[in-house]
DNA sequence: CTCTATGCAAAAACTTTGCAGGGAT
DNA sequence: ATCCCTGCAAAGTTTTTGCATAGAG
């Protein structure tokens, strides 16, 4: 995997956030892992920034969430995972290993909503067994 | 709304759980509210069981979750809500008021999964604006 | 009668906040 | 030079645990 330092640095600035080595590293970790929870990120980033604070990880997650740079994936019974915001997709969660995988979103969804309700977004999550656990 | 004490009592026993007034009351609250978080349940049940412990509410939620009697609904940025397990449906979450509504699930979903992945369940959540907030 | 559930208190786990110093623009 | 970010420590929140007593089957 090549170095995306500049890419992430730009991404942060474009969203009116300062580009710091810690933030860039967090994005790199999310890129590498695909989906990671707070502890994954913290344990991973500590390898590079030995004295980084867990509070900084939380603050940056919240800041980047608000900016829309990253997104939260909540799965029943599990800790939240985060991912870099990318083109729309759906998630597959393996009920054996707990891993989250990106999958193509359904081509179309015909949902019947009650009168007066307006939909803006649909999120689809598939639960099942992944290839490795099958 | 009629009294479903016996119904809930049976539901608990059928799932090898003891039927206690606290558990039955929790189910009644979930029935009445549709979707409630821990605090909703605790505040509501305290009206009837003044000295109930929050720990009991947590323990019963976990026990009933494991038994499959209730289910957890996790929405990004919000506290988990719980509902009584019923026939399959999808959820609509209002981005204004945060309320969760049950909606009909899509008639069909054509999802393309990677080779080797097996789907068991699909959960669809629609984000939008509810009738009251529109 | 036996075994699980409850209530209370304490502990653990998780997340946010305040502040002083450091770094980015 | 200014304002935001970081790290640390403390506080706040949320959830779990241990234990004695009460209650269900």
Short mmCIF file of C-alpha atoms (C1' of nucleotides) in Angstrom, two decimals:
data_model
loop_
_atom_site.label_atom_id
_atom_site.label_comp_id
_atom_site.label_asym_id
_atom_site.label_seq_id
_atom_site.Cartn_x
_atom_site.Cartn_y
_atom_site.Cartn_z
CA UNK A 1 0.00 0.00 0.00
CA UNK A 2 1.38 3.40 -0.98
CA UNK A 3 1.60 6.38 1.26
CA UNK A 4 -1.52 8.46 1.34
CA UNK A 5 -0.25 11.06 3.72
CA UNK A 6 -0.90 13.95 1.34
CA UNK A 7 -4.26 12.62 0.32
CA UNK A 8 -5.46 12.48 3.93
CA UNK A 9 -3.90 15.77 4.72
CA UNK A 10 -5.88 17.34 1.89
CA UNK A 11 -9.02 15.57 2.95
CA UNK A 12 -8.73 17.08 6.41
CA UNK A 13 -8.04 20.58 5.16
CA UNK A 14 -10.84 20.42 2.67
CA UNK A 15 -13.10 19.85 5.64
CA UNK A 16 -11.73 22.77 7.60
CA UNK A 17 -9.81 20.57 10.00
CA UNK A 18 -6.15 20.88 10.74
CA UNK A 19 -4.00 18.18 9.34
CA UNK A 20 -2.03 16.60 12.16
CA UNK A 21 0.15 13.51 12.07
CA UNK A 22 -2.20 11.81 14.53
CA UNK A 23 -5.25 12.39 12.36
CA UNK A 24 -3.50 11.29 9.24
CA UNK A 25 -2.33 8.16 11.02
CA UNK A 26 -5.86 7.42 12.17
CA UNK A 27 -7.10 7.68 8.61
CA UNK A 28 -4.27 5.44 7.47
CA UNK A 29 -5.27 2.84 10.03
CA UNK A 30 -8.90 3.01 8.97
CA UNK A 31 -7.83 2.65 5.37
CA UNK A 32 -5.66 -0.35 6.17
CA UNK A 33 -8.17 -2.08 8.44
CA UNK A 34 -11.27 -1.14 6.55
CA UNK A 35 -13.35 -1.05 9.71
CA UNK A 36 -11.94 -0.53 13.16
CA UNK A 37 -13.24 0.26 16.61
CA UNK A 38 -11.73 2.73 19.07
CA UNK A 39 -9.45 0.15 20.63
CA UNK A 40 -8.19 -1.13 17.32
CA UNK A 41 -7.29 2.38 16.33
CA UNK A 42 -5.72 3.21 19.68
CA UNK A 43 -3.63 0.07 19.85
CA UNK A 44 -2.48 0.48 16.31
CA UNK A 45 -1.62 4.16 16.52
CA UNK A 46 0.28 3.69 19.77
CA UNK A 47 2.87 1.76 17.77
CA UNK A 48 3.71 4.94 15.94
CA UNK A 49 2.78 7.61 18.49
CA UNK A 50 3.80 5.99 21.72
CA UNK A 51 2.45 8.71 23.94
CA UNK A 52 -0.79 9.42 22.14
CA UNK A 53 -3.75 9.75 24.43
CA UNK A 54 -6.92 7.75 24.13
CA UNK A 55 -8.71 11.07 24.61
CA UNK A 56 -7.13 12.33 21.41
CA UNK A 57 -8.38 9.30 19.55
CA UNK A 58 -11.90 9.94 20.83
CA UNK A 59 -11.73 13.63 20.07
CA UNK A 60 -10.53 13.01 16.56
CA UNK A 61 -13.13 10.37 15.93
CA UNK A 62 -15.83 12.78 16.98
CA UNK A 63 -14.37 15.64 15.02
CA UNK A 64 -14.01 13.58 11.86
CA UNK A 65 -17.47 12.13 12.31
CA UNK A 66 -18.95 15.61 12.51
CA UNK A 67 -17.03 16.63 9.44
CA UNK A 68 -18.33 13.55 7.66
CA UNK A 69 -14.85 12.26 6.86
CA UNK A 70 -15.55 9.02 8.66
CA UNK A 71 -18.70 7.12 9.56
CA UNK A 72 -19.87 5.01 12.43
CA UNK A 73 -21.20 1.51 11.95
CA UNK A 74 -23.25 0.22 14.84
CA UNK A 75 -24.03 -3.45 15.09
CA UNK A 76 -26.23 -4.95 17.78
CA UNK A 77 -24.18 -6.48 20.62
CA UNK A 78 -20.89 -5.11 19.31
CA UNK A 79 -18.78 -2.04 19.73
CA UNK A 80 -19.11 0.62 17.11
CA UNK A 81 -16.74 0.43 14.20
CA UNK A 82 -15.64 3.30 12.03
CA UNK A 83 -14.73 3.60 8.39
CA UNK A 84 -13.59 6.30 6.01
CA UNK A 85 -16.56 7.75 4.16
CA UNK A 86 -16.54 6.52 0.61
CA UNK A 87 -19.02 5.90 -2.16
CA UNK A 88 -22.26 4.38 -0.92
CA UNK A 89 -22.19 0.75 -0.06
CA UNK A 90 -23.79 -1.72 2.28
CA UNK A 91 -22.33 -3.86 5.03
CA UNK A 92 -22.11 -7.53 5.65
CA UNK A 93 -21.46 -8.61 9.21
CA UNK A 94 -20.22 -12.09 9.94
CA UNK A 95 -22.01 -13.60 12.88
CA UNK A 96 -19.10 -15.92 13.56
CA UNK A 97 -16.08 -13.63 13.56
CA UNK A 98 -17.80 -10.27 13.89
CA UNK A 99 -15.92 -8.82 10.95
CA UNK A 100 -17.58 -6.18 8.81
CA UNK A 101 -17.27 -6.34 5.03
CA UNK A 102 -18.29 -3.83 2.41
CA UNK A 103 -20.66 -5.13 -0.22
CA UNK A 104 -22.43 -3.62 -3.19
CA UNK A 105 -25.64 -1.97 -2.20
CA UNK A 106 -28.87 -3.36 -3.59
CA UNK A 107 -29.65 -2.02 -7.05
CA UNK A 108 -32.93 -0.70 -5.82
CA UNK A 109 -35.09 -0.93 -2.78
CA UNK A 110 -38.78 -0.63 -2.97
CA UNK A 111 -39.94 0.40 0.41
CA UNK A 112 -43.45 1.32 1.29
CA UNK A 113 -43.51 4.19 3.74
CA UNK A 114 -46.50 5.40 5.73
CA UNK A 115 -48.19 8.53 4.46
CA UNK A 116 -46.25 11.65 5.30
CA UNK A 117 -42.87 10.03 5.87
CA UNK A 118 -39.97 11.09 3.70
CA UNK A 119 -36.93 8.92 3.18
CA UNK A 120 -33.49 10.40 2.65
CA UNK A 121 -31.20 7.44 3.04
CA UNK A 122 -31.40 3.71 3.29
CA UNK A 123 -28.88 1.58 5.04
CA UNK A 124 -28.82 -2.12 4.51
CA UNK A 125 -26.93 -4.56 6.63
CA UNK A 126 -26.67 -8.24 5.88
CA UNK A 127 -25.99 -10.72 8.65
CA UNK A 128 -24.50 -14.05 7.72
CA UNK A 129 -21.32 -16.07 7.55
CA UNK A 130 -18.25 -14.85 5.74
CA UNK A 131 -16.08 -16.86 3.42
CA UNK A 132 -13.39 -17.64 5.96
CA UNK A 133 -15.86 -18.79 8.61
CA UNK A 134 -18.03 -20.83 6.27
CA UNK B 1 -54.78 -1.43 25.90
CA UNK B 2 -55.69 -4.65 27.63
CA UNK B 3 -53.55 -6.43 30.15
CA UNK B 4 -51.05 -8.81 28.64
CA UNK B 5 -49.61 -10.06 31.89
CA UNK B 6 -50.35 -13.70 31.12
CA UNK B 7 -49.15 -13.40 27.58
CA UNK B 8 -45.77 -12.05 28.67
CA UNK B 9 -45.58 -14.49 31.50
CA UNK B 10 -46.00 -17.32 29.01
CA UNK B 11 -43.51 -15.79 26.63
CA UNK B 12 -40.90 -15.76 29.38
CA UNK B 13 -41.56 -19.31 30.47
CA UNK B 14 -41.54 -20.59 26.93
CA UNK B 15 -38.02 -19.25 26.74
CA UNK B 16 -36.93 -20.91 29.97
CA UNK B 17 -36.90 -17.68 31.92
CA UNK B 18 -38.68 -17.10 35.16
CA UNK B 19 -41.65 -14.87 34.96
CA UNK B 20 -41.22 -12.03 37.42
CA UNK B 21 -43.34 -8.94 37.80
CA UNK B 22 -40.36 -6.80 36.85
CA UNK B 23 -39.79 -8.64 33.60
CA UNK B 24 -43.44 -8.60 32.72
CA UNK B 25 -43.54 -4.87 33.42
CA UNK B 26 -40.54 -4.30 31.20
CA UNK B 27 -42.23 -6.11 28.36
CA UNK B 28 -45.37 -4.09 28.96
CA UNK B 29 -43.38 -0.89 28.72
CA UNK B 30 -41.72 -2.01 25.51
CA UNK B 31 -45.12 -2.92 24.12
CA UNK B 32 -46.54 0.43 25.07
CA UNK B 33 -43.61 2.52 23.86
CA UNK B 34 -42.73 0.45 20.84
CA UNK B 35 -39.06 1.28 21.13
CA UNK B 36 -37.39 2.35 24.33
CA UNK B 37 -33.89 2.78 25.63
CA UNK B 38 -32.59 1.75 29.03
CA UNK B 39 -33.50 5.04 30.66
CA UNK B 40 -36.98 5.12 29.23
CA UNK B 41 -37.58 1.68 30.64
CA UNK B 42 -36.01 2.47 33.99
CA UNK B 43 -37.89 5.72 34.49
CA UNK B 44 -41.14 4.13 33.48
CA UNK B 45 -40.80 1.00 35.58
CA UNK B 46 -39.81 2.99 38.65
CA UNK B 47 -43.33 4.37 38.72
CA UNK B 48 -44.59 0.88 39.48
CA UNK B 49 -41.59 -0.68 41.24
CA UNK B 50 -40.24 2.21 43.21
CA UNK B 51 -37.19 0.41 44.47
CA UNK B 52 -36.22 -1.44 41.33
CA UNK B 53 -32.54 -1.30 40.57
CA UNK B 54 -31.09 -0.10 37.32
CA UNK B 55 -28.90 -3.19 37.50
CA UNK B 56 -32.00 -5.33 37.32
CA UNK B 57 -33.13 -3.52 34.21
CA UNK B 58 -29.76 -4.14 32.59
CA UNK B 59 -29.68 -7.76 33.65
CA UNK B 60 -33.14 -8.38 32.31
CA UNK B 61 -32.43 -6.64 29.06
CA UNK B 62 -29.40 -8.85 28.56
CA UNK B 63 -31.22 -11.98 29.57
CA UNK B 64 -34.17 -11.28 27.30
CA UNK B 65 -31.85 -10.33 24.46
CA UNK B 66 -30.04 -13.64 24.77
CA UNK B 67 -33.34 -15.46 24.82
CA UNK B 68 -34.37 -13.56 21.72
CA UNK B 69 -37.50 -12.16 23.36
CA UNK B 70 -36.38 -8.62 22.66
CA UNK B 71 -34.02 -7.05 20.16
CA UNK B 72 -31.59 -4.21 20.12
CA UNK B 73 -31.76 -1.41 17.58
CA UNK B 74 -28.55 0.54 17.22
CA UNK B 75 -28.51 3.81 15.38
CA UNK B 76 -25.33 5.80 14.78
CA UNK B 77 -24.93 8.66 17.30
CA UNK B 78 -27.85 7.49 19.44
CA UNK B 79 -28.41 5.24 22.41
CA UNK B 80 -29.57 1.72 21.71
CA UNK B 81 -33.27 1.15 21.74
CA UNK B 82 -35.01 -2.13 22.40
CA UNK B 83 -38.19 -3.69 21.10
CA UNK B 84 -40.12 -6.88 21.59
CA UNK B 85 -39.26 -9.40 18.91
CA UNK B 86 -42.11 -9.63 16.45
CA UNK B 87 -42.61 -10.54 12.83
CA UNK B 88 -39.88 -9.23 10.57
CA UNK B 89 -39.98 -5.57 9.76
CA UNK B 90 -37.69 -2.69 8.99
CA UNK B 91 -37.06 0.53 10.82
CA UNK B 92 -37.44 4.15 9.94
CA UNK B 93 -35.49 6.61 12.03
CA UNK B 94 -36.42 10.24 12.04
CA UNK B 95 -33.38 12.44 11.85
CA UNK B 96 -35.26 15.30 13.47
CA UNK B 97 -36.82 13.73 16.55
CA UNK B 98 -34.82 10.51 16.74
CA UNK B 99 -37.92 8.39 17.01
CA UNK B 100 -37.88 4.88 15.57
CA UNK B 101 -40.86 3.64 13.58
CA UNK B 102 -41.63 0.18 12.30
CA UNK B 103 -42.22 -0.04 8.60
CA UNK B 104 -42.94 -2.84 6.16
CA UNK B 105 -39.79 -4.51 4.99
CA UNK B 106 -38.94 -4.30 1.31
CA UNK B 107 -40.71 -6.92 -0.76
CA UNK B 108 -37.41 -8.22 -1.96
CA UNK B 109 -33.81 -7.27 -1.88
CA UNK B 110 -31.44 -8.27 -4.55
CA UNK B 111 -28.04 -8.17 -3.04
CA UNK B 112 -24.93 -9.34 -4.73
CA UNK B 113 -22.60 -11.03 -2.28
CA UNK B 114 -18.99 -11.95 -2.84
CA UNK B 115 -18.26 -15.61 -3.60
CA UNK B 116 -18.39 -17.75 -0.49
CA UNK B 117 -20.48 -15.42 1.66
CA UNK B 118 -23.81 -16.68 2.94
CA UNK B 119 -26.57 -14.33 4.01
CA UNK B 120 -28.97 -15.23 6.78
CA UNK B 121 -30.71 -11.97 7.50
CA UNK B 122 -31.04 -8.54 6.08
CA UNK B 123 -31.78 -5.49 8.09
CA UNK B 124 -32.86 -2.32 6.45
CA UNK B 125 -32.99 1.05 8.11
CA UNK B 126 -34.38 4.12 6.49
CA UNK B 127 -33.29 7.57 7.62
CA UNK B 128 -35.56 10.46 6.92
CA UNK B 129 -38.17 12.74 8.37
CA UNK B 130 -41.28 11.45 10.05
CA UNK B 131 -44.77 12.74 9.55
CA UNK B 132 -44.85 14.85 12.69
CA UNK B 133 -41.54 16.53 11.95
CA UNK B 134 -42.17 17.13 8.26
"C1'" DC C 1 -36.77 -27.04 48.36
"C1'" DT C 2 -33.83 -25.43 44.78
"C1'" DC C 3 -32.29 -22.29 41.88
"C1'" DT C 4 -32.79 -17.98 39.73
"C1'" DA C 5 -33.91 -12.97 40.19
"C1'" DT C 6 -33.67 -8.77 42.76
"C1'" DG C 7 -31.57 -4.76 45.03
"C1'" DC C 8 -27.73 -2.56 46.64
"C1'" DA C 9 -23.10 -1.14 46.47
"C1'" DA C 10 -18.89 -1.30 44.35
"C1'" DA C 11 -16.18 -1.91 40.38
"C1'" DA C 12 -15.21 -1.86 35.66
"C1'" DA C 13 -15.64 -0.08 31.15
"C1'" DC C 14 -16.33 3.62 28.22
"C1'" DT C 15 -16.37 8.52 26.91
"C1'" DT C 16 -15.99 13.43 27.70
"C1'" DT C 17 -14.00 17.60 29.67
"C1'" DG C 18 -10.62 21.19 31.29
"C1'" DC C 19 -6.43 22.95 31.00
"C1'" DA C 20 -1.48 23.97 29.93
"C1'" DG C 21 1.81 23.50 26.46
"C1'" DG C 22 2.82 22.65 21.47
"C1'" DG C 23 2.04 22.88 16.59
"C1'" DA C 24 -0.35 24.15 12.18
"C1'" DT C 25 -1.69 27.80 9.12
"C1'" DA D 1 0.42 35.53 16.16
"C1'" DT D 2 -3.67 33.08 16.49
"C1'" DC D 3 -6.29 29.40 17.14
"C1'" DC D 4 -6.71 24.60 17.08
"C1'" DC D 5 -4.74 20.16 18.67
"C1'" DT D 6 -2.48 17.17 21.93
"C1'" DG D 7 -1.64 14.76 26.23
"C1'" DC D 8 -2.67 14.21 30.84
"C1'" DA D 9 -5.63 13.88 34.64
"C1'" DA D 10 -9.99 14.11 36.39
"C1'" DA D 11 -14.77 13.72 36.02
"C1'" DG D 12 -18.90 11.88 33.94
"C1'" DT D 13 -21.57 8.11 31.94
"C1'" DT D 14 -22.83 3.68 31.10
"C1'" DT D 15 -22.73 -1.17 32.09
"C1'" DT D 16 -21.33 -5.16 34.77
"C1'" DT D 17 -20.36 -7.81 38.94
"C1'" DG D 18 -20.65 -9.87 43.70
"C1'" DC D 19 -23.27 -10.90 47.31
"C1'" DA D 20 -27.14 -11.46 50.60
"C1'" DT D 21 -32.05 -11.86 50.55
"C1'" DA D 22 -36.42 -12.68 48.34
"C1'" DG D 23 -39.31 -15.02 45.21
"C1'" DA D 24 -40.63 -18.37 41.35
"C1'" DG D 25 -41.39 -23.03 39.95
#
